[in-house]
mmCIF file of C-alpha atoms and ligand atoms in Angstrom:
data_model
loop_
_atom_site.group_PDB
_atom_site.id
_atom_site.type_symbol
_atom_site.label_atom_id
_atom_site.label_comp_id
_atom_site.label_asym_id
_atom_site.label_seq_id
_atom_site.Cartn_x
_atom_site.Cartn_y
_atom_site.Cartn_z
ATOM 1 C CA MET A 1 8.157 -2.820 22.991
ATOM 2 C CA GLY A 2 8.050 -4.104 19.435
ATOM 3 C CA TRP A 3 10.258 -3.326 16.457
ATOM 4 C CA LEU A 4 8.045 -0.386 15.451
ATOM 5 C CA THR A 5 8.619 1.590 18.624
ATOM 6 C CA GLY A 6 10.283 4.884 17.701
ATOM 7 C CA ARG A 7 10.255 4.143 13.959
ATOM 8 C CA VAL A 8 9.219 6.386 11.077
ATOM 9 C CA VAL A 9 6.641 5.016 8.646
ATOM 10 C CA LEU A 10 5.543 6.356 5.247
ATOM 11 C CA VAL A 11 2.258 5.019 3.847
ATOM 12 C CA THR A 12 1.218 6.050 0.336
ATOM 13 C CA GLY A 13 -2.483 6.532 -0.340
ATOM 14 C CA SER A 14 -3.331 6.751 3.350
ATOM 15 C CA SER A 15 -6.204 9.238 3.326
ATOM 16 C CA ARG A 16 -8.689 6.334 3.470
ATOM 17 C CA GLY A 17 -9.153 2.576 3.181
ATOM 18 C CA ILE A 18 -6.288 0.183 3.858
ATOM 19 C CA GLY A 19 -3.661 2.940 3.926
ATOM 20 C CA ARG A 20 -5.473 4.781 6.703
ATOM 21 C CA ALA A 21 -5.711 1.576 8.749
ATOM 22 C CA VAL A 22 -1.983 0.911 8.261
ATOM 23 C CA VAL A 23 -1.084 4.403 9.513
ATOM 24 C CA LEU A 24 -3.212 3.939 12.640
ATOM 25 C CA GLU A 25 -1.838 0.447 13.306
ATOM 26 C CA ALA A 26 1.721 1.814 13.055
ATOM 27 C CA ALA A 27 0.805 4.558 15.530
ATOM 28 C CA ARG A 28 -0.728 1.999 17.906
ATOM 29 C CA ARG A 29 2.477 -0.044 17.785
ATOM 30 C CA GLY A 30 4.554 2.934 18.884
ATOM 31 C CA ALA A 31 5.772 4.531 15.642
ATOM 32 C CA ARG A 32 7.276 7.927 16.349
ATOM 33 C CA GLY A 33 6.345 9.508 13.026
ATOM 34 C CA VAL A 34 3.953 8.728 10.177
ATOM 35 C CA VAL A 35 3.674 10.326 6.737
ATOM 36 C CA VAL A 36 0.062 10.402 5.528
ATOM 37 C CA ASN A 37 -0.179 10.750 1.743
ATOM 38 C CA TYR A 38 -3.154 11.620 -0.470
ATOM 39 C CA VAL A 39 -3.566 12.547 -4.116
ATOM 40 C CA SER A 40 -6.861 14.474 -4.038
ATOM 41 C CA ARG A 41 -8.554 14.264 -0.611
ATOM 42 C CA ARG A 42 -6.537 16.531 1.629
ATOM 43 C CA ASP A 43 -9.272 16.854 4.268
ATOM 44 C CA ALA A 44 -9.505 13.097 4.708
ATOM 45 C CA ALA A 45 -5.711 12.863 5.042
ATOM 46 C CA GLU A 46 -5.685 15.606 7.684
ATOM 47 C CA LYS A 47 -8.244 13.631 9.692
ATOM 48 C CA VAL A 48 -6.094 10.496 9.550
ATOM 49 C CA ALA A 49 -3.090 12.492 10.757
ATOM 50 C CA GLU A 50 -5.184 13.871 13.613
ATOM 51 C CA GLU A 51 -6.256 10.326 14.593
ATOM 52 C CA ALA A 52 -2.612 9.183 14.543
ATOM 53 C CA ARG A 53 -1.599 12.108 16.769
ATOM 54 C CA ARG A 54 -4.328 11.204 19.247
ATOM 55 C CA ILE A 55 -2.839 7.721 19.470
ATOM 56 C CA GLY A 56 0.567 9.243 20.181
ATOM 57 C CA ALA A 57 2.504 9.477 16.896
ATOM 58 C CA ASP A 58 3.715 12.651 15.234
ATOM 59 C CA ALA A 59 2.203 12.945 11.734
ATOM 60 C CA VAL A 60 2.716 14.980 8.583
ATOM 61 C CA VAL A 61 0.375 15.150 5.614
ATOM 62 C CA VAL A 62 1.907 15.270 2.140
ATOM 63 C CA GLY A 63 -0.015 15.507 -1.122
ATOM 64 C CA GLY A 64 1.510 13.803 -4.125
ATOM 65 C CA ASP A 65 0.928 11.428 -7.004
ATOM 66 C CA VAL A 66 3.206 8.410 -6.579
ATOM 67 C CA SER A 67 3.389 7.915 -10.339
ATOM 68 C CA ARG A 68 5.479 11.114 -10.498
ATOM 69 C CA TRP A 69 9.107 10.724 -9.508
ATOM 70 C CA GLU A 70 9.354 14.259 -8.062
ATOM 71 C CA ASP A 71 6.338 13.587 -5.835
ATOM 72 C CA ALA A 72 7.844 10.315 -4.598
ATOM 73 C CA GLU A 73 11.037 12.155 -3.702
ATOM 74 C CA ARG A 74 9.031 14.815 -1.874
ATOM 75 C CA LEU A 75 7.227 12.192 0.229
ATOM 76 C CA VAL A 76 10.489 10.655 1.369
ATOM 77 C CA LYS A 77 12.039 14.071 2.017
ATOM 78 C CA ALA A 78 9.118 15.001 4.265
ATOM 79 C CA ALA A 79 9.940 12.101 6.590
ATOM 80 C CA VAL A 80 13.688 12.609 6.614
ATOM 81 C CA GLU A 81 13.474 16.378 7.141
ATOM 82 C CA ARG A 82 11.100 16.021 10.074
ATOM 83 C CA TRP A 83 12.492 12.997 11.888
ATOM 84 C CA GLY A 84 15.952 12.452 10.360
ATOM 85 C CA ARG A 85 15.202 8.884 9.349
ATOM 86 C CA LEU A 86 12.864 6.529 7.514
ATOM 87 C CA ASP A 87 12.260 2.921 8.590
ATOM 88 C CA VAL A 88 9.192 1.605 6.758
ATOM 89 C CA VAL A 89 7.624 2.353 3.382
ATOM 90 C CA VAL A 90 4.191 0.893 2.675
ATOM 91 C CA ASN A 91 3.383 1.192 -1.028
ATOM 92 C CA ASN A 92 -0.369 1.135 -0.724
ATOM 93 C CA ALA A 93 -1.580 3.767 -3.228
ATOM 94 C CA GLY A 94 -3.480 2.034 -5.968
ATOM 95 C CA ILE A 95 -6.302 2.387 -8.466
ATOM 96 C CA LEU A 96 -8.735 -0.035 -10.043
ATOM 97 C CA ARG A 97 -10.813 1.128 -12.992
ATOM 98 C CA PRO A 98 -12.708 -1.985 -14.109
ATOM 99 C CA LYS A 99 -12.850 -2.366 -17.904
ATOM 100 C CA LEU A 100 -12.853 -5.078 -20.499
ATOM 101 C CA PHE A 101 -9.655 -5.208 -22.534
ATOM 102 C CA GLU A 102 -11.687 -4.779 -25.688
ATOM 103 C CA GLU A 103 -12.887 -1.418 -24.417
ATOM 104 C CA MET A 104 -9.538 -0.164 -23.133
ATOM 105 C CA ALA A 105 -7.328 2.451 -24.732
ATOM 106 C CA PRO A 106 -3.569 2.565 -24.089
ATOM 107 C CA GLY A 107 -4.106 5.278 -21.475
ATOM 108 C CA ASP A 108 -6.148 2.836 -19.370
ATOM 109 C CA TRP A 109 -3.429 0.254 -18.884
ATOM 110 C CA GLU A 110 -0.716 2.894 -18.741
ATOM 111 C CA ARG A 111 -2.420 4.585 -15.769
ATOM 112 C CA GLU A 112 -2.914 1.307 -13.827
ATOM 113 C CA MET A 113 0.742 0.450 -14.328
ATOM 114 C CA ALA A 114 1.874 4.013 -13.561
ATOM 115 C CA VAL A 115 0.184 4.131 -10.156
ATOM 116 C CA ASN A 116 0.117 0.502 -9.011
ATOM 117 C CA PHE A 117 3.543 -0.601 -10.251
ATOM 118 C CA PHE A 118 5.788 2.326 -11.186
ATOM 119 C CA GLY A 119 4.436 4.337 -8.253
ATOM 120 C CA ALA A 120 5.671 1.703 -5.811
ATOM 121 C CA LEU A 121 9.083 1.584 -7.482
ATOM 122 C CA ASN A 122 9.370 5.374 -7.424
ATOM 123 C CA VAL A 123 8.800 5.561 -3.676
ATOM 124 C CA ALA A 124 10.964 2.499 -2.959
ATOM 125 C CA LYS A 125 13.839 3.954 -4.999
ATOM 126 C CA ALA A 126 13.601 7.396 -3.405
ATOM 127 C CA ALA A 127 13.523 5.793 0.064
ATOM 128 C CA LEU A 128 16.257 3.211 -0.428
ATOM 129 C CA PRO A 129 19.289 5.266 0.725
ATOM 130 C CA HIS A 130 17.452 5.944 3.984
ATOM 131 C CA LEU A 131 16.173 2.390 4.429
ATOM 132 C CA THR A 132 19.699 1.001 4.090
ATOM 133 C CA LYS A 133 20.715 3.237 7.019
ATOM 134 C CA THR A 134 17.909 1.981 9.254
ATOM 135 C CA ARG A 135 17.800 -1.622 7.940
ATOM 136 C CA GLY A 136 14.227 -0.859 7.022
ATOM 137 C CA VAL A 137 11.310 -2.540 5.322
ATOM 138 C CA ILE A 138 9.320 -2.020 2.109
ATOM 139 C CA VAL A 139 5.779 -3.458 2.043
ATOM 140 C CA ASN A 140 3.982 -3.537 -1.287
ATOM 141 C CA ILE A 141 0.206 -3.891 -1.167
ATOM 142 C CA ALA A 142 -0.487 -6.183 -4.106
ATOM 143 C CA SER A 143 -3.703 -8.176 -4.589
ATOM 144 C CA VAL A 144 -5.018 -11.699 -4.926
ATOM 145 C CA LEU A 145 -5.762 -10.594 -8.505
ATOM 146 C CA GLY A 146 -1.997 -10.498 -9.077
ATOM 147 C CA LEU A 147 -1.979 -14.249 -8.397
ATOM 148 C CA ARG A 148 -5.440 -15.128 -9.718
ATOM 149 C CA PRO A 149 -6.226 -12.618 -12.496
ATOM 150 C CA GLU A 150 -9.852 -11.864 -13.350
ATOM 151 C CA PRO A 151 -11.814 -10.372 -16.250
ATOM 152 C CA TRP A 152 -12.599 -6.632 -16.093
ATOM 153 C CA ALA A 153 -9.289 -6.200 -14.327
ATOM 154 C CA SER A 154 -6.652 -7.515 -16.730
ATOM 155 C CA HIS A 155 -4.651 -4.283 -16.484
ATOM 156 C CA TYR A 156 -4.950 -4.161 -12.688
ATOM 157 C CA SER A 157 -4.137 -7.873 -12.328
ATOM 158 C CA ALA A 158 -1.033 -7.432 -14.503
ATOM 159 C CA SER A 159 0.119 -4.411 -12.492
ATOM 160 C CA LYS A 160 -0.186 -6.385 -9.240
ATOM 161 C CA ALA A 161 1.550 -9.439 -10.715
ATOM 162 C CA ALA A 162 4.408 -7.138 -11.703
ATOM 163 C CA LEU A 163 4.512 -5.729 -8.175
ATOM 164 C CA ILE A 164 4.703 -9.235 -6.699
ATOM 165 C CA ALA A 165 7.522 -10.259 -9.062
ATOM 166 C CA TRP A 166 9.436 -7.080 -8.283
ATOM 167 C CA SER A 167 9.015 -7.589 -4.526
ATOM 168 C CA ILE A 168 10.515 -11.080 -4.650
ATOM 169 C CA ALA A 169 13.484 -10.074 -6.818
ATOM 170 C CA ALA A 170 14.169 -6.873 -4.848
ATOM 171 C CA ALA A 171 14.087 -8.817 -1.567
ATOM 172 C CA LYS A 172 16.860 -11.054 -2.910
ATOM 173 C CA GLU A 173 18.953 -8.056 -3.998
ATOM 174 C CA LEU A 174 18.478 -6.040 -0.830
ATOM 175 C CA ALA A 175 18.854 -8.761 1.810
ATOM 176 C CA GLU A 176 22.600 -8.121 2.054
ATOM 177 C CA LYS A 177 21.887 -4.468 2.845
ATOM 178 C CA GLY A 178 19.501 -5.504 5.599
ATOM 179 C CA VAL A 179 16.443 -4.144 3.785
ATOM 180 C CA ARG A 180 13.404 -6.438 3.596
ATOM 181 C CA VAL A 181 10.735 -6.367 0.880
ATOM 182 C CA ILE A 182 7.329 -7.944 1.461
ATOM 183 C CA ALA A 183 4.222 -8.262 -0.719
ATOM 184 C CA VAL A 184 0.823 -8.398 0.975
ATOM 185 C CA ALA A 185 -1.964 -9.617 -1.298
ATOM 186 C CA PRO A 186 -5.483 -9.014 0.028
ATOM 187 C CA GLY A 187 -8.638 -10.499 -1.467
ATOM 188 C CA GLY A 188 -11.721 -8.296 -1.039
ATOM 189 C CA VAL A 189 -11.403 -5.514 1.534
ATOM 190 C CA ASP A 190 -14.235 -3.262 2.704
ATOM 191 C CA THR A 191 -13.129 0.074 1.216
ATOM 192 C CA ASP A 192 -14.259 2.540 -1.454
ATOM 193 C CA MET A 193 -12.329 0.514 -4.042
ATOM 194 C CA ALA A 194 -14.315 -2.674 -3.369
ATOM 195 C CA ARG A 195 -17.585 -0.746 -3.481
ATOM 196 C CA GLU A 196 -16.660 0.940 -6.766
ATOM 197 C CA TRP A 197 -16.013 -2.496 -8.290
ATOM 198 C CA GLY A 198 -19.804 -2.862 -8.573
ATOM 199 C CA ASP A 199 -22.417 -4.841 -6.709
ATOM 200 C CA LEU A 200 -20.996 -7.034 -3.979
ATOM 201 C CA ASP A 201 -22.977 -10.225 -4.716
ATOM 202 C CA TRP A 202 -19.735 -12.023 -5.499
ATOM 203 C CA VAL A 203 -18.714 -11.691 -1.862
ATOM 204 C CA GLU A 204 -21.369 -14.214 -0.745
ATOM 205 C CA GLU A 205 -20.788 -16.401 -3.779
ATOM 206 C CA GLU A 206 -17.001 -16.492 -3.932
ATOM 207 C CA ILE A 207 -15.492 -15.743 -0.524
ATOM 208 C CA PRO A 208 -15.700 -18.797 1.749
ATOM 209 C CA LEU A 209 -15.842 -16.534 4.827
ATOM 210 C CA LYS A 210 -18.807 -14.692 3.222
ATOM 211 C CA ARG A 211 -17.526 -11.229 3.977
ATOM 212 C CA LEU A 212 -14.930 -8.680 2.956
ATOM 213 C CA ALA A 213 -11.878 -8.152 5.146
ATOM 214 C CA ARG A 214 -11.868 -5.126 7.371
ATOM 215 C CA PRO A 215 -9.019 -2.714 6.537
ATOM 216 C CA GLU A 216 -7.783 -3.148 10.123
ATOM 217 C CA GLU A 217 -7.330 -6.894 9.556
ATOM 218 C CA VAL A 218 -5.065 -6.203 6.589
ATOM 219 C CA ALA A 219 -3.194 -3.524 8.542
ATOM 220 C CA ARG A 220 -2.464 -5.993 11.353
ATOM 221 C CA LEU A 221 -0.938 -8.475 8.895
ATOM 222 C CA VAL A 222 1.176 -5.706 7.344
ATOM 223 C CA MET A 223 2.580 -4.651 10.695
ATOM 224 C CA ASP A 224 3.040 -8.242 11.942
ATOM 225 C CA ALA A 225 5.176 -8.856 8.836
ATOM 226 C CA VAL A 226 7.128 -5.628 9.347
ATOM 227 C CA GLU A 227 7.929 -6.652 12.925
ATOM 228 C CA ASN A 228 8.980 -10.202 11.992
ATOM 229 C CA PRO A 229 12.652 -10.176 10.951
ATOM 230 C CA TYR A 230 12.433 -13.418 8.950
ATOM 231 C CA VAL A 231 9.726 -12.247 6.548
ATOM 232 C CA THR A 232 11.232 -11.078 3.252
ATOM 233 C CA GLY A 233 10.583 -11.935 -0.379
ATOM 234 C CA ASP A 234 7.342 -13.425 0.876
ATOM 235 C CA VAL A 235 3.897 -12.959 -0.618
ATOM 236 C CA LEU A 236 1.367 -12.915 2.205
ATOM 237 C CA THR A 237 -2.222 -13.426 1.133
ATOM 238 C CA ILE A 238 -5.192 -12.431 3.288
ATOM 239 C CA SER A 239 -8.260 -13.484 1.381
ATOM 240 C CA GLY A 240 -10.846 -15.244 3.593
ATOM 241 C CA GLY A 241 -10.347 -18.296 1.377
ATOM 242 C CA LEU A 242 -10.874 -16.431 -1.925
ATOM 243 C CA LEU A 243 -7.514 -17.491 -3.361
HETATM 244 P P1 NAP B 301 -9.181 3.192 -1.866
HETATM 245 O O1 NAP B 301 -10.168 3.099 -0.754
HETATM 246 O O2 NAP B 301 -9.654 3.440 -3.255
HETATM 247 O O3 NAP B 301 -8.084 4.284 -1.472
HETATM 248 C C1 NAP B 301 -7.042 4.560 -2.375
HETATM 249 C C2 NAP B 301 -6.009 5.437 -1.717
HETATM 250 O O4 NAP B 301 -4.929 5.638 -2.650
HETATM 251 C C3 NAP B 301 -6.530 6.814 -1.381
HETATM 252 O O5 NAP B 301 -5.890 7.255 -0.208
HETATM 253 C C4 NAP B 301 -6.114 7.664 -2.579
HETATM 254 O O6 NAP B 301 -5.969 9.040 -2.267
HETATM 255 C C5 NAP B 301 -4.767 7.034 -2.880
HETATM 256 N N1 NAP B 301 -4.274 7.206 -4.250
HETATM 257 C C6 NAP B 301 -4.878 6.873 -5.415
HETATM 258 N N2 NAP B 301 -4.088 7.186 -6.464
HETATM 259 C C7 NAP B 301 -2.958 7.721 -5.940
HETATM 260 C C8 NAP B 301 -1.772 8.253 -6.498
HETATM 261 N N3 NAP B 301 -1.578 8.299 -7.832
HETATM 262 N N4 NAP B 301 -0.810 8.738 -5.666
HETATM 263 C C9 NAP B 301 -0.987 8.719 -4.320
HETATM 264 N N5 NAP B 301 -2.100 8.225 -3.733
HETATM 265 C C10 NAP B 301 -3.071 7.743 -4.534
HETATM 266 O O7 NAP B 301 -8.297 1.868 -1.973
HETATM 267 P P2 NAP B 301 -8.054 0.647 -0.942
HETATM 268 O O8 NAP B 301 -9.095 -0.357 -1.165
HETATM 269 O O9 NAP B 301 -7.761 1.159 0.418
HETATM 270 O O10 NAP B 301 -6.728 0.047 -1.612
HETATM 271 C C11 NAP B 301 -5.428 0.253 -1.107
HETATM 272 C C12 NAP B 301 -4.484 -0.711 -1.809
HETATM 273 O O11 NAP B 301 -4.935 -2.058 -1.586
HETATM 274 C C13 NAP B 301 -4.436 -0.546 -3.329
HETATM 275 O O12 NAP B 301 -3.126 -0.733 -3.794
HETATM 276 C C14 NAP B 301 -5.347 -1.648 -3.827
HETATM 277 O O13 NAP B 301 -5.024 -2.040 -5.145
HETATM 278 C C15 NAP B 301 -5.073 -2.738 -2.819
HETATM 279 N N6 NAP B 301 -6.138 -3.747 -2.698
HETATM 280 C C16 NAP B 301 -7.413 -3.401 -2.365
HETATM 281 C C17 NAP B 301 -8.384 -4.388 -2.282
HETATM 282 C C18 NAP B 301 -9.819 -4.083 -1.924
HETATM 283 O O14 NAP B 301 -10.680 -4.980 -2.075
HETATM 284 N N7 NAP B 301 -10.142 -2.914 -1.454
HETATM 285 C C19 NAP B 301 -8.047 -5.723 -2.542
HETATM 286 C C20 NAP B 301 -6.737 -6.039 -2.872
HETATM 287 C C21 NAP B 301 -5.793 -5.042 -2.942
HETATM 288 P P3 NAP B 301 -7.245 10.088 -2.322
HETATM 289 O O15 NAP B 301 -8.094 9.760 -1.107
HETATM 290 O O16 NAP B 301 -6.617 11.442 -2.230
HETATM 291 O O17 NAP B 301 -7.971 9.823 -3.597
#
């Protein structure tokens, strides 16, 4: 029995992609309850919850936009009302709308920051009183682009760099309360987001392993880090050599 047995896990943006894989990995490792969150695709989220239940976890589906404080509070409340506790928050919800800076309007960078950075802080803040009770863990899904910024994604890269900086500082603050904070920074992962980035020629050209990561491979790293009590304030890359 690992650390996750009997725990309650909240994963933002878990109707598809990496978030979905993280929910299912938590269920496989014995989590008692999982909160599946979506912003627009309720049907997809319901399917993920059904898959988690088949594995053996209880699951609730909660719609909400993490960039809104009230929605973040509602997500956390859903876990605490159902299971009386919250052990792990995975801030996975994120958006990438590729654009050159020259073509951006303020709303473009404000939205990337609102979801990718402020969204994570909203959920972390709402969850903190509960995580201090359970000596829980916050995992922030950042990106290699937060460490190695790229054109067409200056706003996204900056939002992920901010998330990495916040994770390291928060880990230092929260260690004395027994709460760990971890950043996981994937390279290219085979999800809708990677496909929406455009043609995937760069995968062959730039990734030494010549393929995208599978969401399940990222999910395993996330849960390995959650279960390892010495991992905090750490930035774990999983990039197939891309970094
Ligand atoms: P994805 O396939 O585009 O899925 C995004 C998920 O986030 C969906 O579940 C979506 O919900 C949800 N979401 C979007 N905006 C939200 C909001 N405001 N509030 C709540 N949920 C929201 O993305 P992914 O590739 O799995 O990415 C997951 C995370 O990994 C992101 O933070 C991303 O930046 C990061 N990442 C991805 C890659 C990659 O190559 N894919 C690489 C590095 C890092 P709906 O289904 O309802 O729309």
